Amino acid sequence: SRPVRVVVLGSGSWGTTVASLAAHNTRTTLWCRRPEVAEEINGERRNRQYLGERPLPDSLDATDDIESAASRADVLVVGVPSSAVRATLTEVAPTLRAWVPVLSLVKGLEAGSRMRPTQVVGECLPGHPVGLLAGPNIASEIIDGMAAAAVIATQDEHVATALQPLFAAPRFRVYRNTDVLGCELGGVLKNIVAIAAGMAEGLKVGDNTRAMVLARGLAEMMRLGEVMGADPRTFMGLTGMGDLIATCMSPASRNRRIGEALARGLSAAAAAKELGQVAEGVKTAPIVMQLAEEYGIDMPIAAEVEAVVSGRHTPEQAYAGLGTVPPGTDE
Ligand code: 13P
């Protein structure tokens, strides 16, 4: 039987990296919104804006024709920013064949609807099996071949089992998990904590502060996740604690870099402009604070991040705010 074709939508750093992983295993097409990016990949095996001089596999095929790419997909991977998921899937819906599984790489919530990316997939592409690939996966390290691991989360374990070998590599382990909600929320919520970690770096805090931000940030993620219906144990795994640690520690993290820029006194808009890439945590923080209020969950770190990105607090005020714990507060 002919090998399956994986089609990846979105040629940012992670979309390009996941497409490169798949291209070593099966026929793979990467859809690029900008034709010049598709040309650079096909002609020079580079995506310089996002991955510098790192060579991409010769077998990776890039295109800017989304309808034709979608029509040939046996597996569809969604690697566009959360703000573009709905519009992009609306474009592929007419040509995507029935039953094609859809895997989200997206770690943000949709503004307005507050839906998770897999929920947006479910609405735009009803009837398709849906899941996500997440974990501590800084793109540049993975394309450089450094050891890493990720999780494919799907309700249907057979779908995950079929997808695992398409994305695995000798030094890239791909696990399964059926807690789609918990895995997806881990990737979404850690970005907000990473902005806090970046602010901490910028303010030149100590290691105790770093550890506090991670541990208490994880507690907030678990509390919200559990009331929303996730298995709290999921947050101790790759998509929770794992991705939280990688994103908070890595100087390459976009969300952490936003936090560092905020600590230099830049506004969130100026920090985003300087970064030139999408850091999902900026727009996710206000959405998550709405959810925290609705569910009655205390999220002091996320609340301070939201106050800083919306310009109500300075990073210094945010850190002063984290020093006070009302009497009677349990860990
Ligand atoms: P950033 O979006 O902050 O770069 O995080 C990358 C990531 O999710 C690594 O797993």
Tab-separated table of C-alpha atoms and ligand atoms in Angstrom:
chain	number	residue	atom	x	y	z
A	1	SER	CA	0.000	0.000	0.000
A	2	ARG	CA	1.214	3.527	-0.710
A	3	PRO	CA	2.592	5.484	2.269
A	4	VAL	CA	0.261	7.962	3.893
A	5	ARG	CA	0.684	11.657	3.198
A	6	VAL	CA	1.001	13.978	6.187
A	7	VAL	CA	0.014	17.573	5.464
A	8	VAL	CA	1.187	20.186	7.972
A	9	LEU	CA	-0.531	23.576	7.948
A	10	GLY	CA	1.720	26.415	9.072
A	11	SER	CA	5.441	26.907	8.465
A	12	GLY	CA	6.481	28.545	11.724
A	13	SER	CA	9.320	26.970	13.695
A	14	TRP	CA	7.240	24.117	15.122
A	15	GLY	CA	5.129	23.377	12.036
A	16	THR	CA	8.306	23.169	9.954
A	17	THR	CA	9.984	20.944	12.549
A	18	VAL	CA	7.041	18.534	12.824
A	19	ALA	CA	6.863	18.376	9.027
A	20	SER	CA	10.591	17.564	8.962
A	21	LEU	CA	10.102	14.751	11.486
A	22	ALA	CA	7.250	13.328	9.405
A	23	ALA	CA	9.215	13.692	6.153
A	24	HIS	CA	11.781	11.191	7.479
A	25	ASN	CA	8.965	8.662	7.971
A	26	THR	CA	6.462	9.237	5.163
A	27	ARG	CA	5.397	11.542	2.320
A	28	THR	CA	4.950	15.004	3.806
A	29	THR	CA	3.695	18.348	2.518
A	30	LEU	CA	4.092	21.630	4.411
A	31	TRP	CA	1.610	24.383	3.611
A	32	CYS	CA	3.156	27.867	3.881
A	33	ARG	CA	0.922	30.933	3.876
A	34	ARG	CA	3.634	32.948	2.115
A	35	PRO	CA	4.769	31.648	-1.300
A	36	GLU	CA	8.355	32.883	-0.746
A	37	VAL	CA	8.654	30.560	2.282
A	38	ALA	CA	7.504	27.564	0.202
A	39	GLU	CA	10.042	28.534	-2.484
A	40	GLU	CA	12.871	28.827	0.052
A	41	ILE	CA	12.044	25.379	1.468
A	42	ASN	CA	11.717	23.654	-1.925
A	43	GLY	CA	14.691	25.422	-3.501
A	44	GLU	CA	17.180	25.797	-0.652
A	45	ARG	CA	15.933	23.348	2.037
A	46	ARG	CA	15.843	26.219	4.542
A	47	ASN	CA	13.242	28.197	6.506
A	48	ARG	CA	15.628	30.938	7.535
A	49	GLN	CA	13.177	33.232	9.302
A	50	TYR	CA	12.338	30.555	11.871
A	51	LEU	CA	15.135	27.985	11.764
A	52	GLY	CA	18.187	29.834	10.448
A	53	GLU	CA	20.636	27.729	8.433
A	54	ARG	CA	19.384	24.381	9.741
A	55	PRO	CA	18.919	22.073	6.711
A	56	LEU	CA	15.468	20.581	6.123
A	57	PRO	CA	14.949	17.081	4.662
A	58	ASP	CA	15.148	16.826	0.856
A	59	SER	CA	11.918	14.818	0.881
A	60	LEU	CA	9.913	17.650	2.482
A	61	ASP	CA	7.592	19.206	-0.074
A	62	ALA	CA	6.324	22.759	0.536
A	63	THR	CA	3.417	24.530	-1.144
A	64	ASP	CA	1.347	27.672	-0.768
A	65	ASP	CA	-1.745	25.967	-2.277
A	66	ILE	CA	-3.824	25.010	0.747
A	67	GLU	CA	-6.738	23.423	-1.122
A	68	SER	CA	-4.550	21.108	-3.147
A	69	ALA	CA	-2.495	20.200	-0.060
A	70	ALA	CA	-5.625	19.442	1.972
A	71	SER	CA	-7.116	17.313	-0.812
A	72	ARG	CA	-4.067	15.008	-0.676
A	73	ALA	CA	-3.906	14.667	3.133
A	74	ASP	CA	-4.193	11.308	4.878
A	75	VAL	CA	-3.268	13.018	8.159
A	76	LEU	CA	-3.715	16.748	8.753
A	77	VAL	CA	-1.532	18.629	11.259
A	78	VAL	CA	-2.526	22.140	12.367
A	79	GLY	CA	0.439	24.369	13.224
A	80	VAL	CA	-0.933	27.890	12.775
A	81	PRO	CA	-1.444	30.369	15.667
A	82	SER	CA	-4.634	29.915	17.717
A	83	SER	CA	-6.048	33.110	16.175
A	84	ALA	CA	-5.785	31.573	12.675
A	85	VAL	CA	-7.031	28.018	13.328
A	86	ARG	CA	-10.699	28.614	12.468
A	87	ALA	CA	-10.063	30.574	9.264
A	88	THR	CA	-7.439	28.064	8.098
A	89	LEU	CA	-9.652	25.029	8.754
A	90	THR	CA	-12.571	26.710	7.011
A	91	GLU	CA	-10.344	26.839	3.924
A	92	VAL	CA	-9.452	23.139	4.064
A	93	ALA	CA	-12.927	21.834	4.966
A	94	PRO	CA	-14.239	21.584	1.361
A	95	THR	CA	-11.324	19.488	0.059
A	96	LEU	CA	-10.291	17.400	3.080
A	97	ARG	CA	-11.448	13.786	2.656
A	98	ALA	CA	-13.739	12.261	5.287
A	99	TRP	CA	-12.157	10.470	8.255
A	100	VAL	CA	-8.739	12.110	7.863
A	101	PRO	CA	-7.355	12.445	11.424
A	102	VAL	CA	-6.472	15.978	12.522
A	103	LEU	CA	-3.648	16.674	14.959
A	104	SER	CA	-3.297	20.096	16.603
A	105	LEU	CA	0.077	21.590	17.571
A	106	VAL	CA	-1.570	24.749	18.897
A	107	LYS	CA	-0.998	25.915	22.481
A	108	GLY	CA	-3.494	28.755	22.866
A	109	LEU	CA	-7.241	29.349	23.284
A	110	GLU	CA	-9.486	31.003	20.684
A	111	ALA	CA	-10.404	34.570	21.644
A	112	GLY	CA	-14.154	35.099	22.024
A	113	SER	CA	-15.238	31.462	22.028
A	114	ARG	CA	-12.493	30.531	24.561
A	115	MET	CA	-12.387	27.143	22.842
A	116	ARG	CA	-9.382	24.834	22.865
A	117	PRO	CA	-7.857	24.212	19.419
A	118	THR	CA	-9.163	20.617	19.275
A	119	GLN	CA	-12.664	21.963	19.952
A	120	VAL	CA	-12.300	24.405	17.057
A	121	VAL	CA	-11.182	21.467	14.888
A	122	GLY	CA	-14.300	19.564	15.989
A	123	GLU	CA	-16.515	22.453	14.966
A	124	CYS	CA	-14.833	23.186	11.612
A	125	LEU	CA	-14.195	19.559	10.609
A	126	PRO	CA	-17.013	17.522	12.198
A	127	GLY	CA	-16.604	13.757	12.069
A	128	HIS	CA	-12.819	13.787	11.814
A	129	PRO	CA	-10.836	12.044	14.570
A	130	VAL	CA	-9.024	14.807	16.462
A	131	GLY	CA	-6.033	14.929	18.759
A	132	LEU	CA	-2.972	16.921	19.626
A	133	LEU	CA	0.796	16.622	19.776
A	134	ALA	CA	2.326	18.407	22.766
A	135	GLY	CA	5.206	18.287	25.200
A	136	PRO	CA	8.504	20.026	26.009
A	137	ASN	CA	9.466	20.611	22.400
A	138	ILE	CA	11.578	23.668	21.661
A	139	ALA	CA	11.691	23.404	17.854
A	140	SER	CA	15.352	24.279	17.243
A	141	GLU	CA	16.579	21.558	19.634
A	142	ILE	CA	14.457	18.898	17.981
A	143	ILE	CA	15.491	19.776	14.462
A	144	ASP	CA	19.109	19.652	15.723
A	145	GLY	CA	18.451	16.048	16.787
A	146	MET	CA	18.657	16.483	20.560
A	147	ALA	CA	16.703	13.903	22.527
A	148	ALA	CA	13.133	14.877	23.388
A	149	ALA	CA	9.680	13.398	23.920
A	150	ALA	CA	6.097	14.343	23.162
A	151	VAL	CA	2.579	13.022	23.653
A	152	ILE	CA	-0.150	12.363	21.106
A	153	ALA	CA	-3.422	12.816	22.961
A	154	THR	CA	-6.568	11.382	21.391
A	155	GLN	CA	-9.763	9.923	22.754
A	156	ASP	CA	-9.374	6.971	20.386
A	157	GLU	CA	-6.202	5.061	21.301
A	158	HIS	CA	-6.151	3.329	17.906
A	159	VAL	CA	-5.791	6.686	16.187
A	160	ALA	CA	-2.867	7.625	18.452
A	161	THR	CA	-1.222	4.253	17.820
A	162	ALA	CA	-1.472	4.783	14.056
A	163	LEU	CA	-0.059	8.301	14.309
A	164	GLN	CA	2.837	7.610	16.716
A	165	PRO	CA	5.298	6.183	14.133
A	166	LEU	CA	4.681	9.052	11.694
A	167	PHE	CA	6.225	11.620	14.052
A	168	ALA	CA	8.706	9.539	16.061
A	169	ALA	CA	12.482	9.626	15.428
A	170	PRO	CA	15.437	7.790	16.993
A	171	ARG	CA	15.766	10.583	19.530
A	172	PHE	CA	12.139	11.750	19.567
A	173	ARG	CA	9.876	9.543	21.675
A	174	VAL	CA	6.139	9.830	21.113
A	175	TYR	CA	3.818	8.596	23.865
A	176	ARG	CA	0.013	8.266	23.950
A	177	ASN	CA	-2.475	9.783	26.377
A	178	THR	CA	-6.298	9.740	26.317
A	179	ASP	CA	-6.664	12.846	28.520
A	180	VAL	CA	-7.002	15.273	25.608
A	181	LEU	CA	-8.300	18.065	27.845
A	182	GLY	CA	-5.463	17.768	30.378
A	183	CYS	CA	-2.739	17.528	27.734
A	184	GLU	CA	-4.135	20.460	25.765
A	185	LEU	CA	-4.557	22.682	28.833
A	186	GLY	CA	-0.985	21.920	29.933
A	187	GLY	CA	0.387	23.382	26.707
A	188	VAL	CA	-1.945	26.364	26.888
A	189	LEU	CA	-1.453	27.274	30.548
A	190	LYS	CA	2.328	26.857	30.771
A	191	ASN	CA	2.774	29.800	28.397
A	192	ILE	CA	1.336	32.171	30.995
A	193	VAL	CA	3.701	30.849	33.676
A	194	ALA	CA	6.577	31.200	31.184
A	195	ILE	CA	5.799	34.909	30.830
A	196	ALA	CA	6.067	35.151	34.627
A	197	ALA	CA	9.354	33.228	34.508
A	198	GLY	CA	10.665	35.607	31.848
A	199	MET	CA	9.711	38.614	33.965
A	200	ALA	CA	11.529	36.975	36.881
A	201	GLU	CA	14.660	36.519	34.748
A	202	GLY	CA	14.437	40.142	33.669
A	203	LEU	CA	14.173	41.269	37.266
A	204	LYS	CA	17.231	39.120	38.108
A	205	VAL	CA	15.568	37.022	40.786
A	206	GLY	CA	17.153	34.088	42.608
A	207	ASP	CA	16.700	30.365	42.176
A	208	ASN	CA	14.165	30.167	45.013
A	209	THR	CA	11.952	32.583	43.111
A	210	ARG	CA	12.366	30.585	39.910
A	211	ALA	CA	11.335	27.402	41.741
A	212	MET	CA	8.375	29.148	43.375
A	213	VAL	CA	7.072	30.401	40.032
A	214	LEU	CA	7.286	26.906	38.520
A	215	ALA	CA	5.819	25.031	41.494
A	216	ARG	CA	3.020	27.482	42.230
A	217	GLY	CA	2.389	27.957	38.500
A	218	LEU	CA	1.936	24.222	38.152
A	219	ALA	CA	-0.463	24.258	41.127
A	220	GLU	CA	-2.585	26.873	39.321
A	221	MET	CA	-2.564	24.825	36.113
A	222	MET	CA	-3.684	21.705	37.991
A	223	ARG	CA	-6.423	23.504	39.927
A	224	LEU	CA	-8.021	24.990	36.830
A	225	GLY	CA	-7.510	21.805	34.823
A	226	GLU	CA	-9.166	19.644	37.451
A	227	VAL	CA	-12.354	21.754	37.731
A	228	MET	CA	-12.577	21.801	33.929
A	229	GLY	CA	-12.532	17.974	33.931
A	230	ALA	CA	-8.886	17.027	33.317
A	231	ASP	CA	-7.056	14.295	35.230
A	232	PRO	CA	-4.731	16.222	37.585
A	233	ARG	CA	-2.030	13.554	37.107
A	234	THR	CA	-1.715	14.622	33.476
A	235	PHE	CA	-0.152	17.877	34.675
A	236	MET	CA	2.755	15.946	36.210
A	237	GLY	CA	3.688	14.577	32.785
A	238	LEU	CA	5.368	15.790	29.596
A	239	THR	CA	2.558	18.100	28.510
A	240	GLY	CA	2.253	19.689	31.963
A	241	MET	CA	5.323	19.884	34.161
A	242	GLY	CA	7.572	18.857	31.256
A	243	ASP	CA	6.501	21.639	28.934
A	244	LEU	CA	6.328	24.089	31.843
A	245	ILE	CA	9.972	23.459	32.769
A	246	ALA	CA	11.245	23.611	29.166
A	247	THR	CA	9.368	26.799	28.374
A	248	CYS	CA	10.261	28.584	31.624
A	249	MET	CA	13.955	27.595	31.411
A	250	SER	CA	14.676	28.025	27.725
A	251	PRO	CA	16.020	31.396	26.596
A	252	ALA	CA	14.594	30.414	23.172
A	253	SER	CA	11.003	30.367	24.467
A	254	ARG	CA	8.889	33.068	22.884
A	255	ASN	CA	6.715	33.443	25.970
A	256	ARG	CA	9.706	33.734	28.269
A	257	ARG	CA	11.224	36.318	25.930
A	258	ILE	CA	7.989	38.339	26.139
A	259	GLY	CA	8.330	38.269	29.948
A	260	GLU	CA	11.937	39.445	29.734
A	261	ALA	CA	10.914	42.297	27.425
A	262	LEU	CA	8.109	43.294	29.821
A	263	ALA	CA	10.693	43.428	32.632
A	264	ARG	CA	12.731	45.841	30.476
A	265	GLY	CA	9.694	48.124	30.570
A	266	LEU	CA	8.233	47.356	27.157
A	267	SER	CA	4.441	47.139	26.736
A	268	ALA	CA	3.004	43.769	25.658
A	269	ALA	CA	2.398	45.171	22.173
A	270	ALA	CA	5.960	46.472	21.882
A	271	ALA	CA	7.336	43.186	23.235
A	272	ALA	CA	5.316	41.192	20.665
A	273	LYS	CA	6.522	43.481	17.885
A	274	GLU	CA	10.143	43.091	18.966
A	275	LEU	CA	9.751	39.283	19.068
A	276	GLY	CA	8.278	39.137	15.562
A	277	GLN	CA	6.623	35.780	16.325
A	278	VAL	CA	3.453	34.730	18.124
A	279	ALA	CA	3.780	34.118	21.874
A	280	GLU	CA	0.432	32.503	22.683
A	281	GLY	CA	0.498	33.363	26.397
A	282	VAL	CA	-0.083	37.085	25.795
A	283	LYS	CA	-3.610	36.641	24.430
A	284	THR	CA	-4.314	33.528	26.484
A	285	ALA	CA	-3.761	35.200	29.875
A	286	PRO	CA	-6.987	37.295	29.839
A	287	ILE	CA	-9.012	34.321	28.541
A	288	VAL	CA	-7.660	32.071	31.293
A	289	MET	CA	-8.432	34.693	33.952
A	290	GLN	CA	-12.052	34.761	32.729
A	291	LEU	CA	-12.167	30.969	33.105
A	292	ALA	CA	-10.538	31.166	36.564
A	293	GLU	CA	-13.197	33.641	37.679
A	294	GLU	CA	-16.057	31.567	36.280
A	295	TYR	CA	-14.786	28.390	37.923
A	296	GLY	CA	-13.866	30.234	41.146
A	297	ILE	CA	-10.198	29.225	40.976
A	298	ASP	CA	-7.434	31.245	42.619
A	299	MET	CA	-4.635	31.844	40.081
A	300	PRO	CA	-2.418	34.596	41.535
A	301	ILE	CA	0.499	34.130	39.090
A	302	ALA	CA	-1.748	34.121	36.018
A	303	ALA	CA	-3.611	37.117	37.476
A	304	GLU	CA	-0.368	39.113	37.771
A	305	VAL	CA	0.714	38.118	34.253
A	306	GLU	CA	-2.659	39.250	32.935
A	307	ALA	CA	-2.357	42.546	34.854
A	308	VAL	CA	1.091	43.182	33.352
A	309	VAL	CA	0.220	42.261	29.739
A	310	SER	CA	-2.861	44.481	29.911
A	311	GLY	CA	-0.777	47.363	31.287
A	312	ARG	CA	-2.378	47.653	34.758
A	313	HIS	CA	0.693	46.463	36.710
A	314	THR	CA	4.416	46.821	36.196
A	315	PRO	CA	6.520	43.635	36.529
A	316	GLU	CA	7.848	45.041	39.833
A	317	GLN	CA	4.279	45.402	41.128
A	318	ALA	CA	3.510	41.861	39.946
A	319	TYR	CA	6.392	40.502	42.014
A	320	ALA	CA	5.416	42.527	45.034
A	321	GLY	CA	1.911	41.053	44.662
A	322	LEU	CA	3.235	37.492	44.789
A	323	GLY	CA	4.872	38.099	48.169
A	324	THR	CA	1.607	38.353	50.075
A	325	VAL	CA	-0.397	35.270	50.997
A	326	PRO	CA	-3.627	35.761	52.933
A	327	PRO	CA	-3.637	33.953	56.323
A	328	GLY	CA	-5.337	30.575	56.075
A	329	THR	CA	-4.077	29.906	52.537
A	330	ASP	CA	-3.131	26.235	52.028
A	331	GLU	CA	-0.442	25.039	49.671
B	1	13P	P1	7.161	29.186	23.233
B	1	13P	O1	5.922	29.387	22.420
B	1	13P	O2	7.189	30.038	24.463
B	1	13P	O3	8.396	29.338	22.401
B	1	13P	O4	7.102	27.704	23.781
B	1	13P	C1	7.537	26.649	23.001
B	1	13P	C2	6.965	25.389	23.478
B	1	13P	O5	5.774	25.251	23.628
B	1	13P	C3	7.906	24.296	23.754
B	1	13P	O6	7.243	23.114	24.070
